[in-house]
Amino acid sequence: MQTQPTASHYIDGAYHEDEGGEAIPVVYAATGAEIARLHAATPDVIDRALAAATAAQPAWGAWSGTERGRVLRRAADILRERNREMSQLETMDTGKPLSETLIADATSAADALEYFGGLAGSLTGEHIQLPDGDFVYTRREALGVVLGIGAWNYPTQIAAWKAAPALACGNTMVMKPSETTPLCTLKLAEILTEAGAPPGVFNVVQGYGPQAAAMLEDPRVAKVSLTGSVPTGKKVYQSAAAGMKHATLELGGKSPIVVFDDADLESAVSAAINGNFYSSGQICSNGTRVFVQKGIKEAFLERLAERMKDARLGDPMDEETTIGPMVSERQLGIVMGYVEAGKSEGARLVAGGERVDRDGFWITPALFADVTDDMIIAKEEIFGPVMSVLDFETEAEALERANGTEFGLAAGVFTNDLTRAHRMAAGFQAGTAYINTYNLTPVEVPFGGMKMSGVGRENSKAAIEHYSQLKTVYVSMNPTEAPF
Ligand code: NAD
């Protein structure tokens, strides 16, 4: 398939190139081969994109919500029609197997566009009655130009999760995808144009950290929405604060899954597999610390190791494949480093964790048992297929240890005790708590982090608060008085 895009950037409704920018080689993770070469934005590209988004915003914001929503819903339909093509490109961009991308990427982007497209027409302010006939009404207004900055694990989904609420609220957007996966977002831009978005409403600018940082510092940007790591999140939050800009930060995690003795074993094992090995573990909300109560521990490990034998590592374009490569050589190196750290700190490697002898960036899913809270693999986000199983005895102990992390993105509990499940959900310090399931993120529900895992919420009606602002209009029905 054609993987070299027409040009690196998408500005004001058309592709735009400037070969003066630093090269961005795009590598197919399954083979290590270069499949496209793009260029990071020059200052001129950045200026053009921000100028286009700034110029387009007032008219776009003045459209009725229903009209804006229609564009988003049309884009959703086109994405679904082209799901296979989009999924293949997502696989080339990220290395994730087609068996995943066919159901999790363009489809989830389409869900977001459809949901916020539907919501757009119902966004309103409110009327507040005051004494003596005075009243206030609030206007829900756009923020202006939103800067999106993406991570590399879900490029289509990340761009759409940001663009859908931003555009629904009447903002325009400049999206900078991850330099590791720059291809899919350009397709989303093409589709939005085709769906009727006026030029400048959704722009794509390629680049590394410095290009994103330069855009964030520009006074034309009113809000930033980042999906990335905690260290990047801190820098972005600081820069946003300097300009008093709104910020949504979707950052990393080291989430717990707590499995009690009375849990449905098969479901808990499935959740541990999904929450550690889907997308080769490159998911922010993964439940990478699996706390298993002592009575069920051996049965859990045995069943897990057995089911891991059914993982099919291979050509990501083969729909039977369930395990793809790491996104890049760099990420593979990071993950291999953690596997070594786990071994040297005394964790028991039950299965996997081996570099696969083939082109591309492959590792077999790793299962560590007898992990303790102080080990590096239990403390740091790995962002790869490395599961740590830890033992526990009591509910109080499990909750305390589950919360013993600077992160707070998600948490899961498996038990058939109804009251315990809700006690745990209430006690978890996490943006999402799952009971007897894990890692489901439908667009209708809020998604985001507590503690170091981020600020703000994506998806659901909650996202509207982060992509719009209220103006209070006070109307007096009486003469204005003064003391003198
Ligand atoms: P990263 O932080 O290295 O990069 C994220 C983005 O930030 C990239 O586009 C990068 O170019 C940009 N960037 C880098 N330095 C910057 C700077 N100084 N100013 C502005 N932008 C800058 O993250 P990554 O390695 O691409 O992605 C993995 C991380 O993302 C993991 O920590 C993962 O947990 C997190 N993540 C979070 C979510 C979520 O929704 N919470 C989803 C996916 C990934």
Short mmCIF file of C-alpha atoms and ligand atoms in Angstrom, two decimals:
data_model
loop_
_atom_site.label_atom_id
_atom_site.label_comp_id
_atom_site.label_asym_id
_atom_site.label_seq_id
_atom_site.Cartn_x
_atom_site.Cartn_y
_atom_site.Cartn_z
CA MET A 1 0.00 0.00 0.00
CA GLN A 2 0.98 3.64 -0.51
CA THR A 3 2.52 4.81 2.75
CA GLN A 4 4.40 7.92 1.62
CA PRO A 5 1.85 10.74 2.06
CA THR A 6 1.39 13.53 -0.48
CA ALA A 7 3.25 15.85 1.89
CA SER A 8 4.25 16.08 5.54
CA HIS A 9 1.69 18.60 6.79
CA TYR A 10 -1.97 19.38 6.22
CA ILE A 11 -2.76 23.07 6.49
CA ASP A 12 -5.77 25.15 5.50
CA GLY A 13 -7.51 22.25 3.77
CA ALA A 14 -4.54 21.01 1.70
CA TYR A 15 -1.25 19.15 1.92
CA HIS A 16 1.81 21.30 2.47
CA GLU A 17 5.53 20.51 2.25
CA ASP A 18 8.67 22.24 3.40
CA GLU A 19 11.74 20.07 2.97
CA GLY A 20 13.79 22.47 5.06
CA GLY A 21 12.57 20.76 8.24
CA GLU A 22 14.45 17.94 9.99
CA ALA A 23 13.74 14.51 8.48
CA ILE A 24 11.21 12.20 10.15
CA PRO A 25 11.83 8.64 8.93
CA VAL A 26 8.79 6.39 9.34
CA VAL A 27 9.72 2.79 10.07
CA TYR A 28 7.44 -0.26 9.86
CA ALA A 29 7.97 -1.91 13.22
CA ALA A 30 7.34 -5.41 11.89
CA THR A 31 10.30 -5.31 9.48
CA GLY A 32 12.45 -2.33 10.42
CA ALA A 33 12.09 -0.98 6.86
CA GLU A 34 11.60 2.73 6.17
CA ILE A 35 8.14 3.18 4.63
CA ALA A 36 7.96 6.98 4.40
CA ARG A 37 10.03 10.06 5.07
CA LEU A 38 8.47 13.26 6.35
CA HIS A 39 9.83 16.58 7.53
CA ALA A 40 9.41 18.33 10.85
CA ALA A 41 7.77 21.73 10.66
CA THR A 42 9.91 24.79 10.03
CA PRO A 43 8.92 28.07 11.73
CA ASP A 44 7.16 29.00 8.48
CA VAL A 45 5.03 25.82 8.57
CA ILE A 46 4.10 26.46 12.20
CA ASP A 47 3.14 30.02 11.41
CA ARG A 48 0.99 28.97 8.45
CA ALA A 49 -0.85 26.35 10.47
CA LEU A 50 -1.57 28.62 13.42
CA ALA A 51 -2.60 31.44 11.05
CA ALA A 52 -4.99 29.10 9.20
CA ALA A 53 -6.54 27.78 12.42
CA THR A 54 -6.86 31.31 13.84
CA ALA A 55 -8.48 32.64 10.67
CA ALA A 56 -10.94 29.74 10.41
CA GLN A 57 -12.14 29.78 14.01
CA PRO A 58 -14.63 32.70 14.14
CA ALA A 59 -16.68 31.45 11.19
CA TRP A 60 -16.56 27.80 12.35
CA GLY A 61 -17.55 28.87 15.86
CA ALA A 62 -20.48 30.82 14.41
CA TRP A 63 -21.94 27.77 12.64
CA SER A 64 -24.78 26.18 14.56
CA GLY A 65 -23.77 23.19 16.62
CA THR A 66 -26.01 21.03 14.48
CA GLU A 67 -24.12 22.08 11.34
CA ARG A 68 -20.75 21.39 12.92
CA GLY A 69 -22.06 18.09 14.21
CA ARG A 70 -23.14 17.10 10.71
CA VAL A 71 -19.54 17.43 9.49
CA LEU A 72 -18.27 15.28 12.34
CA ARG A 73 -20.92 12.62 11.76
CA ARG A 74 -20.14 12.52 8.04
CA ALA A 75 -16.46 12.06 8.89
CA ALA A 76 -17.46 9.18 11.18
CA ASP A 77 -19.32 7.51 8.32
CA ILE A 78 -16.36 7.89 5.95
CA LEU A 79 -14.00 6.45 8.55
CA ARG A 80 -16.23 3.40 8.96
CA GLU A 81 -16.51 2.95 5.18
CA ARG A 82 -12.70 3.04 4.93
CA ASN A 83 -12.06 1.07 8.09
CA ARG A 84 -9.94 -1.61 6.43
CA GLU A 85 -7.75 0.87 4.57
CA MET A 86 -7.39 3.03 7.70
CA SER A 87 -6.62 -0.04 9.79
CA GLN A 88 -3.91 -1.19 7.41
CA LEU A 89 -2.31 2.24 7.59
CA GLU A 90 -2.58 2.20 11.39
CA THR A 91 -0.81 -1.18 11.35
CA MET A 92 1.97 0.23 9.15
CA ASP A 93 2.23 3.32 11.38
CA THR A 94 2.35 1.45 14.71
CA GLY A 95 3.04 -2.24 14.04
CA LYS A 96 -0.15 -3.25 15.92
CA PRO A 97 -1.78 -6.34 14.39
CA LEU A 98 -4.65 -5.87 11.96
CA SER A 99 -6.81 -8.06 14.23
CA GLU A 100 -6.66 -5.13 16.67
CA THR A 101 -6.63 -2.13 14.37
CA LEU A 102 -9.74 -3.33 12.51
CA ILE A 103 -11.76 -3.02 15.71
CA ALA A 104 -10.00 -0.47 17.91
CA ASP A 105 -8.69 2.48 15.95
CA ALA A 106 -10.63 4.05 13.07
CA THR A 107 -13.77 2.57 14.65
CA SER A 108 -13.09 4.24 17.97
CA ALA A 109 -12.25 7.50 16.17
CA ALA A 110 -15.59 7.20 14.34
CA ASP A 111 -17.37 6.64 17.66
CA ALA A 112 -15.90 9.88 19.03
CA LEU A 113 -16.83 11.88 15.91
CA GLU A 114 -20.33 10.45 15.97
CA TYR A 115 -20.83 11.02 19.69
CA PHE A 116 -19.59 14.61 19.76
CA GLY A 117 -21.25 15.27 16.41
CA GLY A 118 -24.53 14.27 18.04
CA LEU A 119 -23.84 16.36 21.12
CA ALA A 120 -22.80 19.51 19.24
CA GLY A 121 -26.33 20.75 18.62
CA SER A 122 -27.28 20.48 22.27
CA LEU A 123 -24.44 22.54 23.74
CA THR A 124 -25.97 25.49 25.54
CA GLY A 125 -25.52 27.89 28.39
CA GLU A 126 -28.18 28.42 31.06
CA HIS A 127 -30.56 31.03 32.41
CA ILE A 128 -30.29 32.10 36.06
CA GLN A 129 -33.09 34.18 37.56
CA LEU A 130 -32.11 36.89 40.09
CA PRO A 131 -34.22 39.17 42.37
CA ASP A 132 -36.29 42.05 40.98
CA GLY A 133 -36.38 40.67 37.45
CA ASP A 134 -32.64 40.77 36.89
CA PHE A 135 -31.23 37.67 35.28
CA VAL A 136 -28.07 36.10 33.95
CA TYR A 137 -27.54 33.91 30.99
CA THR A 138 -24.35 32.04 30.23
CA ARG A 139 -22.94 31.58 26.78
CA ARG A 140 -20.91 28.44 26.12
CA GLU A 141 -18.11 29.70 23.90
CA ALA A 142 -15.20 28.09 22.10
CA LEU A 143 -11.70 28.54 23.51
CA GLY A 144 -10.12 29.33 20.11
CA VAL A 145 -7.25 27.32 18.64
CA VAL A 146 -6.57 23.98 20.33
CA LEU A 147 -3.17 22.33 20.03
CA GLY A 148 -3.26 18.53 20.13
CA ILE A 149 -0.06 16.58 20.85
CA GLY A 150 -0.20 12.82 20.40
CA ALA A 151 1.57 9.69 21.64
CA TRP A 152 2.46 6.86 19.24
CA ASN A 153 0.30 4.01 20.44
CA TYR A 154 -3.12 5.03 19.04
CA PRO A 155 -2.54 7.81 16.47
CA THR A 156 -5.98 7.78 14.83
CA GLN A 157 -7.87 7.42 18.08
CA ILE A 158 -5.85 10.06 19.92
CA ALA A 159 -6.33 12.63 17.14
CA ALA A 160 -10.09 11.96 16.98
CA TRP A 161 -10.59 11.90 20.76
CA LYS A 162 -9.17 15.44 20.79
CA ALA A 163 -10.58 16.77 17.52
CA ALA A 164 -14.17 15.58 18.02
CA PRO A 165 -14.96 17.54 21.22
CA ALA A 166 -12.73 20.46 20.17
CA LEU A 167 -14.49 20.91 16.84
CA ALA A 168 -17.95 20.22 18.27
CA CYS A 169 -17.43 23.15 20.65
CA GLY A 170 -16.46 25.48 17.78
CA ASN A 171 -12.68 25.45 18.23
CA THR A 172 -10.24 24.89 15.43
CA MET A 173 -7.26 22.62 15.84
CA VAL A 174 -3.64 22.02 15.03
CA MET A 175 -2.67 18.41 15.73
CA LYS A 176 0.94 17.32 16.08
CA PRO A 177 1.06 13.53 15.95
CA SER A 178 3.92 11.60 17.51
CA GLU A 179 7.03 11.68 15.33
CA THR A 180 7.05 7.86 15.58
CA THR A 181 3.57 7.47 13.98
CA PRO A 182 2.86 10.52 11.79
CA LEU A 183 0.82 8.93 8.97
CA CYS A 184 -2.74 8.26 10.18
CA THR A 185 -3.57 11.78 11.36
CA LEU A 186 -3.06 13.10 7.82
CA LYS A 187 -5.79 10.72 6.63
CA LEU A 188 -8.13 12.00 9.34
CA ALA A 189 -7.51 15.54 8.08
CA GLU A 190 -8.33 14.50 4.50
CA ILE A 191 -11.55 12.87 5.70
CA LEU A 192 -12.65 15.90 7.71
CA THR A 193 -12.17 18.07 4.62
CA GLU A 194 -14.15 15.59 2.55
CA ALA A 195 -16.88 15.63 5.21
CA GLY A 196 -17.22 19.39 4.84
CA ALA A 197 -14.90 20.93 7.43
CA PRO A 198 -13.84 24.33 6.07
CA PRO A 199 -10.11 24.91 5.39
CA GLY A 200 -8.16 25.64 8.57
CA VAL A 201 -10.55 23.88 10.94
CA PHE A 202 -8.31 20.83 11.39
CA ASN A 203 -4.61 21.08 10.55
CA VAL A 204 -1.77 18.60 10.98
CA VAL A 205 1.79 19.70 11.69
CA GLN A 206 4.58 17.15 11.98
CA GLY A 207 7.50 17.46 14.30
CA TYR A 208 9.39 16.45 17.40
CA GLY A 209 9.13 17.90 20.92
CA PRO A 210 10.59 21.32 20.01
CA GLN A 211 8.00 21.94 17.28
CA ALA A 212 5.18 21.11 19.71
CA ALA A 213 6.77 23.31 22.37
CA ALA A 214 7.08 26.23 19.92
CA MET A 215 3.40 26.01 19.00
CA LEU A 216 2.38 25.82 22.65
CA GLU A 217 4.29 29.03 23.39
CA ASP A 218 2.53 30.88 20.57
CA PRO A 219 -0.15 33.27 21.88
CA ARG A 220 -2.53 32.11 19.15
CA VAL A 221 -2.96 28.76 20.96
CA ALA A 222 -5.64 28.84 23.68
CA LYS A 223 -5.53 25.23 24.87
CA VAL A 224 -3.33 22.18 24.70
CA SER A 225 -4.39 18.56 24.90
CA LEU A 226 -1.48 16.15 25.31
CA THR A 227 -1.37 12.38 25.34
CA GLY A 228 2.10 11.37 26.42
CA SER A 229 4.42 10.55 29.28
CA VAL A 230 4.54 12.19 32.71
CA PRO A 231 7.87 14.00 32.08
CA THR A 232 6.47 15.55 28.87
CA GLY A 233 3.23 16.33 30.68
CA LYS A 234 5.09 18.34 33.32
CA LYS A 235 6.85 20.43 30.66
CA VAL A 236 3.63 21.00 28.74
CA TYR A 237 1.70 21.95 31.88
CA GLN A 238 4.41 24.45 32.86
CA SER A 239 4.42 26.04 29.45
CA ALA A 240 0.61 26.18 29.37
CA ALA A 241 0.62 27.80 32.82
CA ALA A 242 3.05 30.50 31.66
CA GLY A 243 0.52 31.49 29.01
CA MET A 244 -2.50 30.82 31.31
CA LYS A 245 -3.75 28.28 28.76
CA HIS A 246 -6.20 25.46 29.33
CA ALA A 247 -4.63 22.00 29.44
CA THR A 248 -5.83 18.41 29.23
CA LEU A 249 -3.07 15.94 30.06
CA GLU A 250 -3.52 12.22 29.44
CA LEU A 251 -0.34 10.69 30.84
CA GLY A 252 1.16 7.42 31.92
CA GLY A 253 0.18 4.82 34.45
CA LYS A 254 1.17 1.78 36.51
CA SER A 255 -2.31 0.56 37.21
CA PRO A 256 -3.30 -2.31 39.54
CA ILE A 257 -5.64 -5.23 38.92
CA VAL A 258 -6.63 -6.89 42.21
CA VAL A 259 -7.81 -10.49 41.98
CA PHE A 260 -9.47 -11.95 45.07
CA ASP A 261 -9.74 -15.68 45.84
CA ASP A 262 -13.46 -15.69 45.03
CA ALA A 263 -12.99 -14.16 41.54
CA ASP A 264 -14.01 -15.80 38.30
CA LEU A 265 -10.58 -17.13 37.37
CA GLU A 266 -11.08 -17.19 33.61
CA SER A 267 -12.31 -13.58 33.52
CA ALA A 268 -9.46 -12.40 35.70
CA VAL A 269 -6.91 -14.15 33.48
CA SER A 270 -8.54 -12.61 30.37
CA ALA A 271 -8.35 -9.16 31.93
CA ALA A 272 -4.70 -9.64 32.84
CA ILE A 273 -3.97 -10.68 29.24
CA ASN A 274 -5.89 -7.77 27.71
CA GLY A 275 -4.54 -5.33 30.26
CA ASN A 276 -0.90 -6.27 29.63
CA PHE A 277 -0.44 -7.70 26.16
CA TYR A 278 -2.99 -5.96 23.90
CA SER A 279 -1.08 -3.63 21.57
CA SER A 280 2.07 -5.33 22.89
CA GLY A 281 1.48 -3.60 26.21
CA GLN A 282 1.69 -0.12 24.73
CA ILE A 283 -1.42 1.18 26.48
CA CYS A 284 -1.38 3.88 29.15
CA SER A 285 -4.14 2.39 31.32
CA ASN A 286 -2.71 -1.14 31.38
CA GLY A 287 -3.01 -3.08 34.62
CA THR A 288 0.65 -3.95 34.89
CA ARG A 289 0.63 -4.73 38.62
CA VAL A 290 -1.59 -7.76 39.04
CA PHE A 291 -2.19 -8.41 42.76
CA VAL A 292 -3.42 -11.97 43.26
CA GLN A 293 -4.71 -13.24 46.63
CA LYS A 294 -2.62 -16.11 47.95
CA GLY A 295 -5.34 -18.78 47.74
CA ILE A 296 -5.78 -18.40 43.99
CA LYS A 297 -2.22 -17.46 43.03
CA GLU A 298 -0.89 -20.77 41.74
CA ALA A 299 -4.07 -21.54 39.78
CA PHE A 300 -3.99 -18.05 38.30
CA LEU A 301 -0.34 -18.31 37.19
CA GLU A 302 -0.83 -21.78 35.79
CA ARG A 303 -3.86 -20.80 33.72
CA LEU A 304 -2.24 -17.57 32.56
CA ALA A 305 0.94 -19.32 31.40
CA GLU A 306 -1.20 -21.91 29.60
CA ARG A 307 -3.25 -19.29 27.78
CA MET A 308 -0.16 -17.28 26.87
CA LYS A 309 0.94 -20.25 24.75
CA ASP A 310 -1.98 -19.41 22.43
CA ALA A 311 -0.63 -15.91 21.67
CA ARG A 312 0.18 -15.69 17.97
CA LEU A 313 3.17 -13.55 17.22
CA GLY A 314 3.68 -12.91 13.52
CA ASP A 315 2.94 -10.82 10.45
CA PRO A 316 0.68 -8.00 11.73
CA MET A 317 -1.23 -8.00 8.44
CA ASP A 318 -2.29 -11.62 9.01
CA GLU A 319 -5.61 -11.40 10.83
CA GLU A 320 -4.75 -14.50 12.90
CA THR A 321 -1.84 -12.64 14.53
CA THR A 322 -2.50 -11.41 18.07
CA ILE A 323 0.95 -10.10 19.06
CA GLY A 324 2.78 -7.48 17.03
CA PRO A 325 6.18 -5.86 17.53
CA MET A 326 7.15 -2.92 19.74
CA VAL A 327 6.64 0.39 17.94
CA SER A 328 10.35 1.16 17.58
CA GLU A 329 13.85 -0.14 18.20
CA ARG A 330 14.17 2.39 21.01
CA GLN A 331 11.04 1.12 22.77
CA LEU A 332 12.19 -2.48 22.33
CA GLY A 333 15.47 -1.55 24.03
CA ILE A 334 13.61 0.08 26.93
CA VAL A 335 11.40 -2.98 27.43
CA MET A 336 14.31 -5.45 27.22
CA GLY A 337 16.06 -3.33 29.85
CA TYR A 338 13.09 -3.75 32.21
CA VAL A 339 13.01 -7.52 31.62
CA GLU A 340 16.67 -7.68 32.63
CA ALA A 341 15.97 -5.49 35.67
CA GLY A 342 13.13 -7.83 36.71
CA LYS A 343 15.41 -10.86 36.49
CA SER A 344 18.29 -9.25 38.33
CA GLU A 345 16.03 -8.00 41.13
CA GLY A 346 14.88 -11.56 41.78
CA ALA A 347 11.43 -11.68 40.17
CA ARG A 348 10.54 -15.10 38.71
CA LEU A 349 10.20 -15.02 34.91
CA VAL A 350 7.43 -17.55 34.29
CA ALA A 351 7.14 -17.04 30.54
CA GLY A 352 8.37 -14.92 27.61
CA GLY A 353 10.55 -11.82 27.79
CA GLU A 354 12.73 -12.96 24.92
CA ARG A 355 13.94 -10.95 21.95
CA VAL A 356 12.61 -12.68 18.82
CA ASP A 357 15.13 -13.42 16.11
CA ARG A 358 13.50 -11.74 13.12
CA ASP A 359 13.60 -8.33 11.44
CA GLY A 360 11.71 -5.63 13.28
CA PHE A 361 11.27 -4.97 16.98
CA TRP A 362 9.91 -8.15 18.54
CA ILE A 363 9.70 -9.47 22.07
CA THR A 364 7.58 -12.30 23.49
CA PRO A 365 5.06 -11.28 26.18
CA ALA A 366 6.69 -11.54 29.60
CA LEU A 367 5.10 -12.85 32.79
CA PHE A 368 6.89 -12.19 36.08
CA ALA A 369 5.72 -13.76 39.37
CA ASP A 370 6.89 -13.15 42.96
CA VAL A 371 7.25 -9.46 42.20
CA THR A 372 7.50 -7.14 45.22
CA ASP A 373 6.42 -3.50 45.48
CA ASP A 374 9.98 -2.15 45.66
CA MET A 375 11.16 -3.72 42.38
CA ILE A 376 11.71 -1.39 39.42
CA ILE A 377 9.30 -3.40 37.25
CA ALA A 378 6.55 -2.80 39.84
CA LYS A 379 7.21 0.91 40.14
CA GLU A 380 7.93 2.32 36.68
CA GLU A 381 5.77 2.46 33.59
CA ILE A 382 7.31 0.02 31.09
CA PHE A 383 4.95 0.51 28.13
CA GLY A 384 5.58 -2.97 26.81
CA PRO A 385 4.29 -6.54 27.28
CA VAL A 386 5.62 -7.11 30.79
CA MET A 387 3.19 -8.29 33.51
CA SER A 388 4.10 -8.29 37.17
CA VAL A 389 2.16 -10.62 39.47
CA LEU A 390 2.31 -9.75 43.17
CA ASP A 391 0.82 -11.71 46.10
CA PHE A 392 -1.43 -10.31 48.83
CA GLU A 393 -3.46 -11.55 51.79
CA THR A 394 -6.06 -9.01 52.92
CA GLU A 395 -8.36 -6.47 51.25
CA ALA A 396 -6.90 -3.56 53.23
CA GLU A 397 -3.38 -4.56 52.27
CA ALA A 398 -4.34 -4.89 48.58
CA LEU A 399 -5.93 -1.46 48.47
CA GLU A 400 -3.05 0.24 50.21
CA ARG A 401 -0.47 -1.34 47.91
CA ALA A 402 -2.60 -0.77 44.80
CA ASN A 403 -2.64 2.95 45.65
CA GLY A 404 1.06 3.02 46.53
CA THR A 405 2.11 4.67 43.28
CA GLU A 406 2.47 8.20 41.97
CA PHE A 407 0.19 7.25 39.05
CA GLY A 408 -3.61 7.08 39.11
CA LEU A 409 -4.99 6.28 35.69
CA ALA A 410 -7.01 3.08 36.16
CA ALA A 411 -7.56 0.17 38.55
CA GLY A 412 -9.48 -3.09 38.45
CA VAL A 413 -10.93 -5.50 40.97
CA PHE A 414 -12.06 -9.08 40.40
CA THR A 415 -14.34 -10.52 43.06
CA ASN A 416 -17.81 -11.97 43.43
CA ASP A 417 -18.35 -10.11 46.71
CA LEU A 418 -20.60 -7.20 45.76
CA THR A 419 -19.85 -4.93 48.69
CA ARG A 420 -16.13 -5.55 48.51
CA ALA A 421 -16.12 -4.68 44.80
CA HIS A 422 -17.69 -1.29 45.47
CA ARG A 423 -15.50 -0.65 48.53
CA MET A 424 -12.44 -1.23 46.37
CA ALA A 425 -13.79 0.95 43.54
CA ALA A 426 -14.40 3.78 46.01
CA GLY A 427 -10.96 3.35 47.56
CA PHE A 428 -8.89 3.21 44.37
CA GLN A 429 -7.00 6.43 43.62
CA ALA A 430 -7.60 6.21 39.87
CA GLY A 431 -9.56 7.99 37.17
CA THR A 432 -11.33 4.77 36.16
CA ALA A 433 -12.13 1.79 38.39
CA TYR A 434 -13.22 -1.45 36.74
CA ILE A 435 -15.24 -4.17 38.47
CA ASN A 436 -14.83 -7.64 36.93
CA THR A 437 -13.53 -6.26 33.64
CA TYR A 438 -10.65 -4.10 32.49
CA ASN A 439 -9.54 -1.44 29.99
CA LEU A 440 -12.82 -0.71 28.25
CA THR A 441 -13.01 2.94 27.15
CA PRO A 442 -16.24 3.62 25.26
CA VAL A 443 -16.69 7.23 24.17
CA GLU A 444 -19.74 7.73 26.40
CA VAL A 445 -17.69 7.52 29.63
CA PRO A 446 -15.11 9.95 31.06
CA PHE A 447 -11.48 8.92 30.68
CA GLY A 448 -8.51 10.49 32.44
CA GLY A 449 -6.13 10.31 35.34
CA MET A 450 -5.72 11.20 38.99
CA LYS A 451 -2.40 12.03 40.67
CA MET A 452 0.52 12.12 38.18
CA SER A 453 -1.54 10.44 35.44
CA GLY A 454 -2.99 13.71 34.30
CA VAL A 455 -5.45 16.54 34.39
CA GLY A 456 -8.88 16.79 32.79
CA ARG A 457 -11.09 14.20 31.15
CA GLU A 458 -11.52 13.05 27.57
CA ASN A 459 -14.68 11.55 26.08
CA SER A 460 -18.24 11.79 27.46
CA LYS A 461 -20.06 14.99 28.30
CA ALA A 462 -17.24 15.79 30.73
CA ALA A 463 -14.94 16.63 27.79
CA ILE A 464 -17.18 19.54 26.83
CA GLU A 465 -16.10 21.39 30.00
CA HIS A 466 -12.49 21.10 28.85
CA TYR A 467 -13.04 22.36 25.30
CA SER A 468 -15.34 25.34 25.97
CA GLN A 469 -15.65 28.23 28.38
CA LEU A 470 -18.61 30.01 29.92
CA LYS A 471 -19.29 33.70 29.56
CA THR A 472 -21.68 35.21 32.12
CA VAL A 473 -24.03 37.87 30.77
CA TYR A 474 -25.69 39.86 33.56
CA VAL A 475 -28.88 41.64 32.50
CA SER A 476 -30.30 44.33 34.75
CA MET A 477 -34.02 45.11 34.48
CA ASN A 478 -33.73 48.00 36.96
CA PRO A 479 -32.08 51.44 37.12
CA THR A 480 -28.46 51.29 38.26
CA GLU A 481 -27.85 53.00 41.61
CA ALA A 482 -24.66 54.38 43.18
CA PRO A 483 -23.89 55.67 46.73
CA PHE A 484 -23.21 59.22 45.47
P1 NAD B 1 6.14 11.28 24.93
O1 NAD B 1 5.79 12.02 26.16
O2 NAD B 1 7.55 10.96 24.69
O3 NAD B 1 5.64 12.09 23.64
C1 NAD B 1 4.29 12.47 23.50
C2 NAD B 1 4.22 13.64 22.53
O4 NAD B 1 4.78 14.79 23.12
C3 NAD B 1 4.96 13.43 21.21
O5 NAD B 1 4.17 13.93 20.15
C4 NAD B 1 6.21 14.28 21.39
O6 NAD B 1 6.72 14.78 20.17
C5 NAD B 1 5.67 15.41 22.23
N1 NAD B 1 6.68 16.12 23.01
C6 NAD B 1 7.88 15.67 23.45
N2 NAD B 1 8.50 16.64 24.15
C7 NAD B 1 7.69 17.72 24.17
C8 NAD B 1 7.78 19.02 24.74
N3 NAD B 1 8.83 19.41 25.45
N4 NAD B 1 6.74 19.88 24.56
C9 NAD B 1 5.65 19.50 23.87
N5 NAD B 1 5.51 18.27 23.31
C10 NAD B 1 6.53 17.39 23.45
O7 NAD B 1 5.23 9.98 24.95
P2 NAD B 1 5.26 8.74 23.95
O8 NAD B 1 6.51 7.98 24.24
O9 NAD B 1 4.96 9.18 22.57
O10 NAD B 1 4.00 7.91 24.45
C11 NAD B 1 4.05 7.05 25.53
C12 NAD B 1 3.50 7.71 26.78
O11 NAD B 1 2.20 8.21 26.54
C13 NAD B 1 3.37 6.74 27.92
O12 NAD B 1 3.79 7.33 29.13
C14 NAD B 1 1.88 6.46 27.97
O13 NAD B 1 1.41 6.04 29.21
C15 NAD B 1 1.32 7.78 27.56
N6 NAD B 1 -0.04 7.61 27.04
C16 NAD B 1 -1.10 8.07 27.76
C17 NAD B 1 -2.39 7.89 27.31
C18 NAD B 1 -3.57 8.39 28.09
O14 NAD B 1 -4.61 8.57 27.51
N7 NAD B 1 -3.47 8.62 29.37
C19 NAD B 1 -2.61 7.25 26.09
C20 NAD B 1 -1.52 6.80 25.37
C21 NAD B 1 -0.24 6.99 25.85
#
